PDB file of C-alpha atoms in Angstrom:
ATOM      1  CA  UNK A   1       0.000   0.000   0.000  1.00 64.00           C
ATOM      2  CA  UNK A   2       1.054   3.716  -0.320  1.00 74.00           C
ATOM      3  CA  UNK A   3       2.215   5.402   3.338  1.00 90.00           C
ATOM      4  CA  UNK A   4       1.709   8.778   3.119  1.00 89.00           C
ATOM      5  CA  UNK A   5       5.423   9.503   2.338  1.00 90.00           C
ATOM      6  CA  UNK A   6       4.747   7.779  -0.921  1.00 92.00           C
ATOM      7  CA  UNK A   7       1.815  10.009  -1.718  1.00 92.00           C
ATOM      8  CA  UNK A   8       3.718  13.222  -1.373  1.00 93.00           C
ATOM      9  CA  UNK A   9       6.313  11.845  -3.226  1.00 93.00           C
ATOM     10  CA  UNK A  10       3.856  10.864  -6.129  1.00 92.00           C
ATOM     11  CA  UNK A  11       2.084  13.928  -6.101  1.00 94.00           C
ATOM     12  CA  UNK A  12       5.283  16.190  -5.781  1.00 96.00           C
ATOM     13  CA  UNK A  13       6.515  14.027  -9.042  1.00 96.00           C
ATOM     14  CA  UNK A  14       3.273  14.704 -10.877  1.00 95.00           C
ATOM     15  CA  UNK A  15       3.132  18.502 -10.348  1.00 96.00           C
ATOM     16  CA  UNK A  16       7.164  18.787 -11.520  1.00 96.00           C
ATOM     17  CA  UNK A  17       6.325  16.826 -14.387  1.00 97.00           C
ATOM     18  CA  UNK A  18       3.184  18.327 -15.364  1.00 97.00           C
ATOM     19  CA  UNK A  19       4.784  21.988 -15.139  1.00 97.00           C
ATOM     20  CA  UNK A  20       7.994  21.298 -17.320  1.00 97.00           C
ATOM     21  CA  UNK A  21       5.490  19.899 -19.814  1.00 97.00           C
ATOM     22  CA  UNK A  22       3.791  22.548 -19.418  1.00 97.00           C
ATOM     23  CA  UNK A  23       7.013  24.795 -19.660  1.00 96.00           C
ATOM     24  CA  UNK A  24       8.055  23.485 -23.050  1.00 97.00           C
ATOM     25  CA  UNK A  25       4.210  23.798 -24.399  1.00 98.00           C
ATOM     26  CA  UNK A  26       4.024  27.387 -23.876  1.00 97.00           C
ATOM     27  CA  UNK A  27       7.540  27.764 -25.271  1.00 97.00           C
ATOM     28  CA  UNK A  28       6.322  25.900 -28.934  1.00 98.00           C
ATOM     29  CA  UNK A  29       3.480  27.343 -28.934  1.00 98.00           C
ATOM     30  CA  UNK A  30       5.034  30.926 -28.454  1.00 98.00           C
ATOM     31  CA  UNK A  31       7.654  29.878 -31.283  1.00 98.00           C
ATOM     32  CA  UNK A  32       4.978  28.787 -33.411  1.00 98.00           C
ATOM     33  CA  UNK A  33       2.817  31.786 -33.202  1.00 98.00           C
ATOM     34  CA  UNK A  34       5.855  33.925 -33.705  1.00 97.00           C
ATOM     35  CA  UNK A  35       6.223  32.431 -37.274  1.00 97.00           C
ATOM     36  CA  UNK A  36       2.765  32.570 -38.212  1.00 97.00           C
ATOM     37  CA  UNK A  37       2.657  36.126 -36.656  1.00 97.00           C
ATOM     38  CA  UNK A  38       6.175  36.469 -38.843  1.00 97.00           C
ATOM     39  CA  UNK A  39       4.535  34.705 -42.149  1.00 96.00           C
ATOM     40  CA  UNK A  40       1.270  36.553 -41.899  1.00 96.00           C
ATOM     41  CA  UNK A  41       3.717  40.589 -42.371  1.00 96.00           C
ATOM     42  CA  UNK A  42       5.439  38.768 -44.923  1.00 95.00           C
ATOM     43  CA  UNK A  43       2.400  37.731 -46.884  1.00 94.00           C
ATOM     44  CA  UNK A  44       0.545  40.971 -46.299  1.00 92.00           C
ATOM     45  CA  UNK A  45       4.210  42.906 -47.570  1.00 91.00           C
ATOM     46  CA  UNK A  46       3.886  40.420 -50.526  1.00 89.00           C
ATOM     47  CA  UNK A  47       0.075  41.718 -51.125  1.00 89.00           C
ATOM     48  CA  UNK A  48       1.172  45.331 -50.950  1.00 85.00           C
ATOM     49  CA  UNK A  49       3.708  44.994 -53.479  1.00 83.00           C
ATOM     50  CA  UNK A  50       1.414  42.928 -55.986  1.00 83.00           C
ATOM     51  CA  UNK A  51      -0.975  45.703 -55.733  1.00 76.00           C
ATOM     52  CA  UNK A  52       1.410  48.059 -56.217  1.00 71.00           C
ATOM     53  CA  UNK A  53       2.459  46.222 -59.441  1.00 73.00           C
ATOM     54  CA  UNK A  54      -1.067  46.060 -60.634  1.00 72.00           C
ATOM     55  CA  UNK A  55      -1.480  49.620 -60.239  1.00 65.00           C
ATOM     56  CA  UNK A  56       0.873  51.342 -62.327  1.00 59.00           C
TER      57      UNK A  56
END
């Protein structure tokens, strides 16, 4: 059976784990929205130009 020391320990495990997962989920998902962010300008840039082209 678990004692109570055992417990703690499992519990104290599961929150470390659960917050470095969580650690490197917020860090993707902050690099990923940085190159959609990044690919979105570049695509609206790209837009501007075309319409610039068409326009002369």
């Amino acid at each position: 059976m678990f004692s109570n020391k055992n417990i703690r320990s499992f519990v104290k495990d599961g929150f470390s784990k659960t917050r470095r997962e969580k650690d490197v989920f917020d860090s993707e998902f902050k690099n990923v929205s940085d190159r959609i962010s990044a690919g979105k300008k570049m695509m609206e840039e790209k837009s501007k130009n075309r319409k610039l082209i068409q326009n002369k």
